Amino acid sequence: MGMGDGETRRYLPNKRLTWQRLQRGWSREELVKQLAGSMRAHGDGESGLTAHTVRRWESGQRWPEPRFRKHLVLLFGMPASELGLLTTEELENQPGDPSVTDSAVTDTALGAMVSAELRRLLMSDGGGVGRQQFLRAALAAGLSPFLASATVEKADAAWHSPGHARDPRAVEAYESVTASQRSLYWTAPVDTMWEATLGHLRLGLTLLGQATTHRDGADSLAGAVAETALLAARIAFFDLDNPTIATRCFEQAETAVEHAGDHGLAAAIAAHRAFVPGFAGDSLAARRHLDVAQAHARFGGGPNLRAWMHCVTAEIHARTGHGATARDQIRQAEHALGTAGIDPDWLDYFSPARLAAFAGNAELLAGRHESATRWLDRSLGELDLDPQAGKQRAVVLLDLAAAHAPTDVDHAATLAHQACDMLGDHPYGAAVERIPAVHQALAGTPAGVELVDRTRALRLPSVTTDA
């Protein structure tokens, strides 16, 4: 069958180039503009490119000319091999695979050292963890085929090279534990859940290193590892209130999901990551992550994912002073729930009740207390029917307390104390983050003084960094 413009496909589709474009939230038109700017800046004249040409590169109908390959490498800041720009003949010049030394795996002392290395990188307070650091972390986490290698570059080459077939039983078992951890997240103690998730992430990296898949093939194990890294990021950010560690985990998730080829999961990772700058009031940085999420969502996801992304956008807009657009995003979220599509099993953190919670919080942040109360009452009523909604209930109770405070101090205090009862048993950073707003709403009242004394005792578990 034809490709839509009379041409047939001459090469394999360049999924790597497409993925990197989407990771930046760029349309094909935007990539054309970026390439044209790069060529002008380097004195290489006008590009003459169109979005149609880029589509042909990505679909395999055409191969980029050398001058365009040069600027794609410059623009993305990645080697040509990682952008799918090298022909089969050119790839044959790649150095051979690193040797495998099993004896290193049996060294107990080395094993103790390397098991701590991934955690050290994840916990690092330094700059962002890039691809080379991710591979170094994976190497240190116990990637047995590469333990004897002294260079990350060799590990990077092995990541892309065909290897031995992966045991499907191991993949199935890993995916099963990933699904179980997803469910346990809602009820298990947060400190125990954090340790288990981080350990499972290390195991996933080990399994990924034991065999590789075709460079352009989707990898279901990589998808499970990406989901595990996302869960670790959610625990770090929402439960433990540690955005620095959450960012490290998000970066691991982004690298793994590239190998999975799962656009829906990539959209979820990018949208979750937008919370970090969004909560810090940096709307521009948050918008960049949301643009990436929207770019991926065009290729994957169902009605709940689309609705949740509108809700995330609404909350970030509300937190950064754009209350009117937040309200519009909530309307779009309600509409999205009625659209077609199938959502993945891992999307268990969104429902109509949570949509109402997002809406209530957005209205509260905009100072519309009566509307906020209606949304939050609706959310609380629906969450009462959900046995896994304990964390979200605490958040809604505190938002509802802040919404009632201007007109009914006693009722607001009762709601706040209910939330504190829950947080005393099951700490949750996203709820604790709401407490200062309730303090402010009840300031100058006896109930407010009592609540301050009560909340001093609330503590989040600390994140350990030892091996």
Short mmCIF file of C-alpha atoms in Angstrom, two decimals:
data_model
loop_
_atom_site.label_atom_id
_atom_site.label_comp_id
_atom_site.label_asym_id
_atom_site.label_seq_id
_atom_site.Cartn_x
_atom_site.Cartn_y
_atom_site.Cartn_z
CA MET A 1 0.00 0.00 0.00
CA GLY A 2 1.21 3.53 -0.72
CA MET A 3 2.48 5.99 1.89
CA GLY A 4 -0.11 8.67 1.20
CA ASP A 5 1.74 10.74 -1.40
CA GLY A 6 2.52 8.18 -4.08
CA GLU A 7 5.88 7.08 -2.61
CA THR A 8 6.73 3.73 -1.10
CA ARG A 9 8.86 3.25 2.00
CA ARG A 10 12.56 2.80 1.15
CA TYR A 11 13.90 2.55 4.71
CA LEU A 12 12.66 1.51 8.13
CA PRO A 13 10.65 4.23 9.90
CA ASN A 14 12.98 6.39 11.98
CA LYS A 15 11.27 6.03 15.34
CA ARG A 16 14.29 7.43 17.14
CA LEU A 17 14.08 10.76 15.37
CA THR A 18 10.34 10.91 15.86
CA TRP A 19 10.71 10.13 19.57
CA GLN A 20 13.34 12.80 20.19
CA ARG A 21 11.19 15.38 18.39
CA LEU A 22 8.21 14.45 20.55
CA GLN A 23 10.35 14.51 23.69
CA ARG A 24 10.84 18.22 23.06
CA GLY A 25 7.17 18.82 22.34
CA TRP A 26 7.94 19.88 18.77
CA SER A 27 5.66 19.52 15.80
CA ARG A 28 7.30 18.80 12.46
CA GLU A 29 6.85 22.49 11.60
CA GLU A 30 8.74 23.45 14.75
CA LEU A 31 11.59 21.07 13.90
CA VAL A 32 11.84 22.73 10.48
CA LYS A 33 12.13 26.15 12.19
CA GLN A 34 14.76 24.87 14.61
CA LEU A 35 16.84 23.33 11.81
CA ALA A 36 16.59 26.50 9.72
CA GLY A 37 17.80 28.56 12.68
CA SER A 38 20.74 26.19 13.30
CA MET A 39 21.79 26.32 9.67
CA ARG A 40 21.65 30.11 9.56
CA ALA A 41 23.60 30.36 12.83
CA HIS A 42 26.39 28.20 11.40
CA GLY A 43 26.52 29.95 8.03
CA ASP A 44 25.11 26.97 6.13
CA GLY A 45 22.48 28.93 4.23
CA GLU A 46 18.74 28.35 4.04
CA SER A 47 17.40 24.87 4.60
CA GLY A 48 14.54 24.77 2.10
CA LEU A 49 12.92 22.15 4.36
CA THR A 50 9.21 21.62 4.88
CA ALA A 51 7.23 19.62 7.42
CA HIS A 52 6.43 17.22 4.58
CA THR A 53 10.15 16.42 4.20
CA VAL A 54 10.47 15.72 7.93
CA ARG A 55 7.48 13.39 7.72
CA ARG A 56 9.21 11.50 4.92
CA TRP A 57 12.38 11.17 7.05
CA GLU A 58 10.38 9.76 9.92
CA SER A 59 8.26 7.41 7.83
CA GLY A 60 11.25 5.90 5.98
CA GLN A 61 10.44 7.35 2.57
CA ARG A 62 13.58 9.46 2.50
CA TRP A 63 17.01 9.65 4.17
CA PRO A 64 18.24 13.02 5.48
CA GLU A 65 21.04 14.55 3.43
CA PRO A 66 24.44 14.93 5.18
CA ARG A 67 24.01 18.66 5.79
CA PHE A 68 20.70 18.01 7.54
CA ARG A 69 22.13 15.12 9.52
CA LYS A 70 24.85 17.43 10.80
CA HIS A 71 22.33 19.94 12.11
CA LEU A 72 20.01 17.29 13.54
CA VAL A 73 22.97 16.08 15.62
CA LEU A 74 23.75 19.65 16.71
CA LEU A 75 20.13 20.49 17.41
CA PHE A 76 19.31 17.44 19.51
CA GLY A 77 22.75 17.24 21.11
CA MET A 78 22.89 13.48 20.44
CA PRO A 79 25.09 11.20 18.31
CA ALA A 80 23.81 10.28 14.86
CA SER A 81 23.46 6.63 15.94
CA GLU A 82 21.00 7.59 18.68
CA LEU A 83 18.93 9.58 16.19
CA GLY A 84 18.70 6.71 13.70
CA LEU A 85 20.69 8.66 11.13
CA LEU A 86 23.32 6.04 10.27
CA THR A 87 22.85 3.58 7.43
CA THR A 88 23.45 -0.15 7.85
CA GLU A 89 26.84 0.20 6.19
CA GLU A 90 27.83 3.07 8.46
CA LEU A 91 26.77 1.15 11.56
CA GLU A 92 29.17 -1.65 10.63
CA ASN A 93 32.00 0.69 11.67
CA GLN A 94 30.81 0.57 15.28
CA PRO A 95 33.40 -1.01 17.64
CA GLY A 96 32.72 -4.57 18.81
CA ASP A 97 30.66 -5.48 21.87
CA PRO A 98 32.35 -5.37 25.28
CA SER A 99 33.55 -8.66 26.69
CA VAL A 100 31.57 -10.42 29.38
CA THR A 101 33.22 -11.35 32.63
CA ASP A 102 31.08 -13.35 35.02
CA SER A 103 33.61 -13.40 37.84
CA ALA A 104 32.84 -9.81 38.75
CA VAL A 105 29.28 -10.75 39.59
CA THR A 106 30.46 -13.23 42.21
CA ASP A 107 32.59 -10.71 44.04
CA THR A 108 30.62 -9.96 47.20
CA ALA A 109 32.46 -6.78 48.08
CA LEU A 110 32.00 -5.40 44.56
CA GLY A 111 28.35 -6.35 44.69
CA ALA A 112 27.86 -4.33 47.86
CA MET A 113 29.56 -1.33 46.28
CA VAL A 114 27.67 -1.36 43.01
CA SER A 115 24.28 -1.89 44.66
CA ALA A 116 24.77 1.48 46.33
CA GLU A 117 25.86 3.33 43.17
CA LEU A 118 22.47 3.60 41.51
CA ARG A 119 20.97 4.86 44.74
CA ARG A 120 23.79 7.41 45.07
CA LEU A 121 23.09 8.76 41.60
CA LEU A 122 19.35 8.83 42.20
CA MET A 123 19.84 10.70 45.48
CA SER A 124 22.49 13.07 44.14
CA ASP A 125 21.85 16.75 44.68
CA GLY A 126 23.89 17.63 41.63
CA GLY A 127 22.75 18.49 38.15
CA GLY A 128 20.38 16.52 35.97
CA VAL A 129 21.14 12.89 35.30
CA GLY A 130 21.75 12.49 31.58
CA ARG A 131 22.03 9.44 29.40
CA GLN A 132 25.67 8.73 30.24
CA GLN A 133 24.96 8.93 33.98
CA PHE A 134 21.93 6.68 33.54
CA LEU A 135 24.12 4.08 31.84
CA ARG A 136 26.75 4.45 34.55
CA ALA A 137 24.03 3.91 37.15
CA ALA A 138 22.78 0.88 35.30
CA LEU A 139 26.33 -0.44 35.07
CA ALA A 140 26.79 0.02 38.81
CA ALA A 141 23.41 -1.51 39.60
CA GLY A 142 24.57 -4.92 38.45
CA LEU A 143 24.40 -5.17 34.67
CA SER A 144 26.36 -8.42 34.53
CA PRO A 145 27.39 -8.31 30.84
CA PHE A 146 29.10 -4.96 31.41
CA LEU A 147 30.63 -5.18 34.89
CA ALA A 148 34.09 -5.87 33.49
CA SER A 149 33.94 -2.82 31.20
CA ALA A 150 35.55 0.38 32.39
CA THR A 151 33.76 2.68 29.97
CA VAL A 152 30.21 3.92 29.79
CA GLU A 153 30.61 4.24 26.03
CA LYS A 154 30.85 0.47 25.68
CA ALA A 155 27.74 0.04 27.81
CA ASP A 156 25.96 2.55 25.61
CA ALA A 157 26.92 0.59 22.48
CA ALA A 158 25.77 -2.68 24.03
CA TRP A 159 22.44 -1.11 24.96
CA HIS A 160 21.69 -0.67 21.25
CA SER A 161 23.24 -3.86 19.90
CA PRO A 162 21.35 -7.12 19.30
CA GLY A 163 21.92 -9.58 22.13
CA HIS A 164 20.73 -12.91 23.43
CA ALA A 165 16.99 -13.46 23.70
CA ARG A 166 15.59 -12.30 27.02
CA ASP A 167 13.86 -14.97 29.12
CA PRO A 168 10.14 -14.20 28.73
CA ARG A 169 9.45 -15.73 32.14
CA ALA A 170 11.72 -13.19 33.78
CA VAL A 171 10.02 -10.36 31.91
CA GLU A 172 6.58 -11.63 32.87
CA ALA A 173 7.61 -11.97 36.52
CA TYR A 174 9.06 -8.45 36.59
CA GLU A 175 5.93 -6.99 35.02
CA SER A 176 3.79 -8.85 37.56
CA VAL A 177 5.67 -7.32 40.49
CA THR A 178 5.42 -3.91 38.84
CA ALA A 179 1.62 -4.29 38.70
CA SER A 180 1.53 -5.45 42.33
CA GLN A 181 3.57 -2.47 43.50
CA ARG A 182 1.22 -0.19 41.58
CA SER A 183 -1.68 -1.55 43.65
CA LEU A 184 0.23 -1.65 46.96
CA TYR A 185 1.19 2.01 46.62
CA TRP A 186 -2.21 3.13 47.84
CA THR A 187 -2.12 1.30 51.17
CA ALA A 188 1.46 0.23 52.02
CA PRO A 189 3.62 2.30 54.43
CA VAL A 190 5.46 4.89 52.40
CA ASP A 191 8.96 4.17 53.71
CA THR A 192 8.59 0.45 53.00
CA MET A 193 7.07 1.19 49.60
CA TRP A 194 9.95 3.50 48.70
CA GLU A 195 12.60 0.90 49.49
CA ALA A 196 10.73 -1.83 47.63
CA THR A 197 10.22 0.33 44.54
CA LEU A 198 13.83 1.46 44.40
CA GLY A 199 15.00 -2.15 44.75
CA HIS A 200 12.65 -3.21 41.96
CA LEU A 201 14.05 -0.46 39.77
CA ARG A 202 17.58 -1.79 40.33
CA LEU A 203 16.41 -5.28 39.43
CA GLY A 204 14.78 -3.99 36.23
CA LEU A 205 18.00 -2.30 35.16
CA THR A 206 19.84 -5.56 35.77
CA LEU A 207 17.41 -7.50 33.59
CA LEU A 208 17.63 -4.88 30.86
CA GLY A 209 21.38 -5.35 30.79
CA GLN A 210 21.30 -9.12 30.46
CA ALA A 211 19.97 -9.03 26.90
CA THR A 212 19.00 -6.42 24.36
CA THR A 213 16.34 -6.10 21.73
CA HIS A 214 16.35 -4.73 18.20
CA ARG A 215 17.31 -1.07 18.25
CA ASP A 216 13.96 0.00 16.79
CA GLY A 217 11.76 -2.55 18.57
CA ALA A 218 9.42 -1.77 21.46
CA ASP A 219 10.61 -3.35 24.71
CA SER A 220 7.94 -4.40 27.22
CA LEU A 221 10.49 -4.85 30.00
CA ALA A 222 11.73 -1.31 29.43
CA GLY A 223 8.11 -0.22 29.77
CA ALA A 224 7.82 -1.93 33.15
CA VAL A 225 11.10 -0.37 34.27
CA ALA A 226 9.84 3.05 33.14
CA GLU A 227 6.62 2.52 35.09
CA THR A 228 8.63 1.52 38.17
CA ALA A 229 10.80 4.63 37.87
CA LEU A 230 7.64 6.72 37.53
CA LEU A 231 6.22 5.16 40.70
CA ALA A 232 9.47 5.95 42.51
CA ALA A 233 9.22 9.55 41.30
CA ARG A 234 5.61 9.82 42.49
CA ILE A 235 6.55 8.50 45.93
CA ALA A 236 9.49 10.91 46.18
CA PHE A 237 7.41 13.91 45.12
CA PHE A 238 3.89 13.34 46.39
CA ASP A 239 4.56 11.20 49.47
CA LEU A 240 7.98 12.31 50.65
CA ASP A 241 7.91 15.91 49.38
CA ASN A 242 11.38 15.60 47.87
CA PRO A 243 11.39 17.17 44.38
CA THR A 244 15.14 16.71 43.93
CA ILE A 245 15.00 12.94 44.21
CA ALA A 246 11.74 12.88 42.23
CA THR A 247 13.51 14.63 39.35
CA ARG A 248 16.24 11.98 39.30
CA CYS A 249 13.61 9.25 39.11
CA PHE A 250 11.70 11.06 36.37
CA GLU A 251 14.89 11.19 34.32
CA GLN A 252 15.36 7.43 34.71
CA ALA A 253 11.75 6.92 33.62
CA GLU A 254 12.23 9.10 30.54
CA THR A 255 15.29 7.14 29.43
CA ALA A 256 13.63 3.76 29.94
CA VAL A 257 10.38 4.70 28.20
CA GLU A 258 12.31 5.70 25.09
CA HIS A 259 13.27 2.03 24.68
CA ALA A 260 9.72 0.93 25.44
CA GLY A 261 8.26 3.06 22.64
CA ASP A 262 5.14 3.66 24.75
CA HIS A 263 3.75 7.10 23.93
CA GLY A 264 1.00 6.97 26.54
CA LEU A 265 3.47 6.21 29.33
CA ALA A 266 5.85 8.86 27.99
CA ALA A 267 2.99 11.38 28.16
CA ALA A 268 2.24 10.41 31.76
CA ILE A 269 5.90 10.72 32.78
CA ALA A 270 6.25 14.16 31.19
CA ALA A 271 2.99 15.45 32.70
CA HIS A 272 3.93 14.16 36.15
CA ARG A 273 7.30 15.84 35.84
CA ALA A 274 5.54 19.16 35.15
CA PHE A 275 4.36 19.14 38.77
CA VAL A 276 7.90 19.78 40.02
CA PRO A 277 8.38 23.24 38.46
CA GLY A 278 4.63 23.88 38.62
CA PHE A 279 4.55 23.56 42.40
CA ALA A 280 7.62 25.81 42.55
CA GLY A 281 5.79 28.50 40.55
CA ASP A 282 7.89 28.11 37.39
CA SER A 283 5.16 28.10 34.75
CA LEU A 284 7.58 28.22 31.79
CA ALA A 285 9.46 25.06 32.82
CA ALA A 286 6.20 23.30 33.64
CA ARG A 287 4.80 24.28 30.25
CA ARG A 288 7.76 22.66 28.49
CA HIS A 289 7.03 19.32 30.15
CA LEU A 290 3.31 19.65 29.38
CA ASP A 291 4.12 20.32 25.72
CA VAL A 292 6.12 17.07 25.62
CA ALA A 293 3.21 15.24 27.26
CA GLN A 294 0.72 16.58 24.73
CA ALA A 295 3.01 15.64 21.83
CA HIS A 296 3.17 12.02 23.02
CA ALA A 297 -0.53 11.89 23.90
CA ARG A 298 -1.43 12.39 20.25
CA PHE A 299 -0.01 8.91 19.62
CA GLY A 300 -1.22 7.02 22.69
CA GLY A 301 -3.66 7.08 25.59
CA GLY A 302 -7.40 7.06 26.14
CA PRO A 303 -10.05 9.33 27.64
CA ASN A 304 -8.83 9.12 31.25
CA LEU A 305 -5.24 9.97 30.29
CA ARG A 306 -6.39 12.94 28.22
CA ALA A 307 -8.70 14.15 31.00
CA TRP A 308 -5.98 13.76 33.64
CA MET A 309 -3.53 15.78 31.55
CA HIS A 310 -6.05 18.62 31.32
CA CYS A 311 -6.43 18.43 35.10
CA VAL A 312 -2.66 18.59 35.62
CA THR A 313 -2.54 21.63 33.35
CA ALA A 314 -5.42 23.18 35.32
CA GLU A 315 -3.63 22.76 38.64
CA ILE A 316 -0.37 24.18 37.33
CA HIS A 317 -2.19 27.15 35.79
CA ALA A 318 -4.01 27.76 39.06
CA ARG A 319 -0.78 27.59 41.05
CA THR A 320 0.95 30.04 38.72
CA GLY A 321 -1.78 32.68 38.68
CA HIS A 322 -3.83 31.69 35.63
CA GLY A 323 -7.16 30.85 37.26
CA ALA A 324 -9.29 31.59 34.19
CA THR A 325 -7.39 29.18 31.96
CA ALA A 326 -7.45 26.61 34.77
CA ARG A 327 -11.23 26.63 34.67
CA ASP A 328 -11.17 26.12 30.90
CA GLN A 329 -8.84 23.14 31.33
CA ILE A 330 -11.31 21.53 33.74
CA ARG A 331 -14.07 21.92 31.15
CA GLN A 332 -11.82 20.25 28.59
CA ALA A 333 -11.11 17.44 31.07
CA GLU A 334 -14.84 16.79 31.48
CA HIS A 335 -15.22 16.68 27.71
CA ALA A 336 -12.23 14.33 27.33
CA LEU A 337 -13.88 11.73 29.56
CA GLY A 338 -16.45 11.19 26.83
CA THR A 339 -13.93 10.68 24.03
CA ALA A 340 -12.94 7.35 22.50
CA GLY A 341 -9.93 5.21 23.28
CA ILE A 342 -8.56 2.64 25.71
CA ASP A 343 -6.57 3.59 28.79
CA PRO A 344 -3.70 1.43 30.13
CA ASP A 345 -3.92 -0.58 33.33
CA TRP A 346 -1.28 1.57 35.04
CA LEU A 347 -3.55 4.61 34.95
CA ASP A 348 -5.09 3.94 38.36
CA TYR A 349 -4.59 7.41 39.84
CA PHE A 350 -7.42 9.18 38.00
CA SER A 351 -11.19 8.95 38.04
CA PRO A 352 -14.20 11.33 37.95
CA ALA A 353 -13.77 11.75 41.71
CA ARG A 354 -10.21 12.91 41.22
CA LEU A 355 -11.30 15.22 38.39
CA ALA A 356 -13.65 16.87 40.90
CA ALA A 357 -10.75 17.15 43.38
CA PHE A 358 -8.57 18.85 40.76
CA ALA A 359 -11.42 21.23 39.91
CA GLY A 360 -12.05 22.04 43.56
CA ASN A 361 -8.41 22.80 44.19
CA ALA A 362 -8.18 25.01 41.09
CA GLU A 363 -11.24 26.98 42.21
CA LEU A 364 -9.85 27.26 45.74
CA LEU A 365 -6.53 28.63 44.48
CA ALA A 366 -8.47 31.17 42.40
CA GLY A 367 -10.37 32.30 45.53
CA ARG A 368 -13.75 30.94 44.38
CA HIS A 369 -14.67 29.23 47.66
CA GLU A 370 -18.31 28.45 46.97
CA SER A 371 -17.54 26.73 43.67
CA ALA A 372 -14.58 24.95 45.28
CA THR A 373 -16.83 23.60 48.02
CA ARG A 374 -19.29 22.14 45.51
CA TRP A 375 -16.54 20.35 43.56
CA LEU A 376 -14.81 19.08 46.70
CA ASP A 377 -18.02 17.83 48.31
CA ARG A 378 -18.72 15.90 45.12
CA SER A 379 -15.20 14.45 45.13
CA LEU A 380 -15.38 13.43 48.78
CA GLY A 381 -18.70 11.68 48.26
CA GLU A 382 -17.28 9.60 45.41
CA LEU A 383 -13.98 8.92 47.18
CA ASP A 384 -15.92 7.44 50.12
CA LEU A 385 -16.77 4.56 47.78
CA ASP A 386 -13.12 3.92 46.86
CA PRO A 387 -11.21 1.74 49.37
CA GLN A 388 -7.86 2.90 47.92
CA ALA A 389 -8.59 6.62 48.17
CA GLY A 390 -7.10 7.30 51.61
CA LYS A 391 -4.33 9.57 50.38
CA GLN A 392 -6.61 11.55 48.13
CA ARG A 393 -9.25 11.85 50.88
CA ALA A 394 -6.75 13.61 53.14
CA VAL A 395 -5.95 16.10 50.35
CA VAL A 396 -9.63 16.80 49.66
CA LEU A 397 -10.45 17.19 53.38
CA LEU A 398 -7.77 19.86 53.77
CA ASP A 399 -8.85 21.70 50.61
CA LEU A 400 -12.42 21.54 51.83
CA ALA A 401 -11.34 22.90 55.22
CA ALA A 402 -9.69 25.88 53.53
CA ALA A 403 -12.79 26.45 51.39
CA HIS A 404 -15.14 26.43 54.42
CA ALA A 405 -12.90 28.51 56.70
CA PRO A 406 -14.18 31.97 55.63
CA THR A 407 -17.79 31.07 56.51
CA ASP A 408 -17.71 28.16 58.99
CA VAL A 409 -14.60 27.96 61.16
CA ASP A 410 -15.79 25.05 63.29
CA HIS A 411 -16.65 22.88 60.31
CA ALA A 412 -13.32 23.75 58.67
CA ALA A 413 -11.46 22.74 61.83
CA THR A 414 -13.36 19.44 62.03
CA LEU A 415 -12.42 18.60 58.46
CA ALA A 416 -8.78 19.52 59.07
CA HIS A 417 -8.59 17.30 62.16
CA GLN A 418 -10.08 14.40 60.20
CA ALA A 419 -7.28 14.83 57.67
CA CYS A 420 -4.68 14.93 60.46
CA ASP A 421 -6.04 11.68 61.88
CA MET A 422 -5.44 10.07 58.49
CA LEU A 423 -1.98 11.61 58.06
CA GLY A 424 -0.89 10.46 61.48
CA ASP A 425 -1.36 6.86 60.35
CA HIS A 426 -0.38 7.27 56.70
CA PRO A 427 1.84 10.31 55.97
CA TYR A 428 1.37 11.86 52.54
CA GLY A 429 3.40 14.84 51.40
CA ALA A 430 0.83 16.16 48.92
CA ALA A 431 -1.66 16.49 51.80
CA VAL A 432 0.84 17.95 54.26
CA GLU A 433 1.63 20.57 51.62
CA ARG A 434 -1.99 21.77 51.94
CA ILE A 435 -1.76 22.45 55.69
CA PRO A 436 -0.21 25.97 55.54
CA ALA A 437 -3.18 27.17 53.48
CA VAL A 438 -5.56 25.89 56.18
CA HIS A 439 -3.43 27.55 58.88
CA GLN A 440 -3.68 30.82 57.00
CA ALA A 441 -7.44 30.47 56.50
CA LEU A 442 -7.97 29.84 60.24
CA ALA A 443 -5.39 32.37 61.47
CA GLY A 444 -6.47 34.36 64.52
CA THR A 445 -9.08 31.83 65.67
CA PRO A 446 -8.85 29.37 68.59
CA ALA A 447 -9.40 26.55 66.11
CA GLY A 448 -6.45 27.79 64.13
CA VAL A 449 -4.15 27.79 67.17
CA GLU A 450 -5.25 24.27 68.07
CA LEU A 451 -4.62 23.07 64.51
CA VAL A 452 -1.09 24.52 64.52
CA ASP A 453 -0.32 22.55 67.68
CA ARG A 454 -1.82 19.43 66.16
CA THR A 455 0.08 19.58 62.88
CA ARG A 456 3.48 20.10 64.52
CA ALA A 457 3.46 16.41 65.31
CA LEU A 458 3.03 15.39 61.66
CA ARG A 459 6.25 14.19 60.09
CA LEU A 460 7.05 12.66 56.74
CA PRO A 461 9.38 9.64 56.59
CA SER A 462 12.92 10.59 55.64
CA VAL A 463 14.51 9.10 52.52
CA THR A 464 17.51 6.95 53.35
CA THR A 465 20.50 6.92 51.04
CA ASP A 466 22.47 4.02 52.47
CA ALA A 467 22.92 0.81 50.48
#
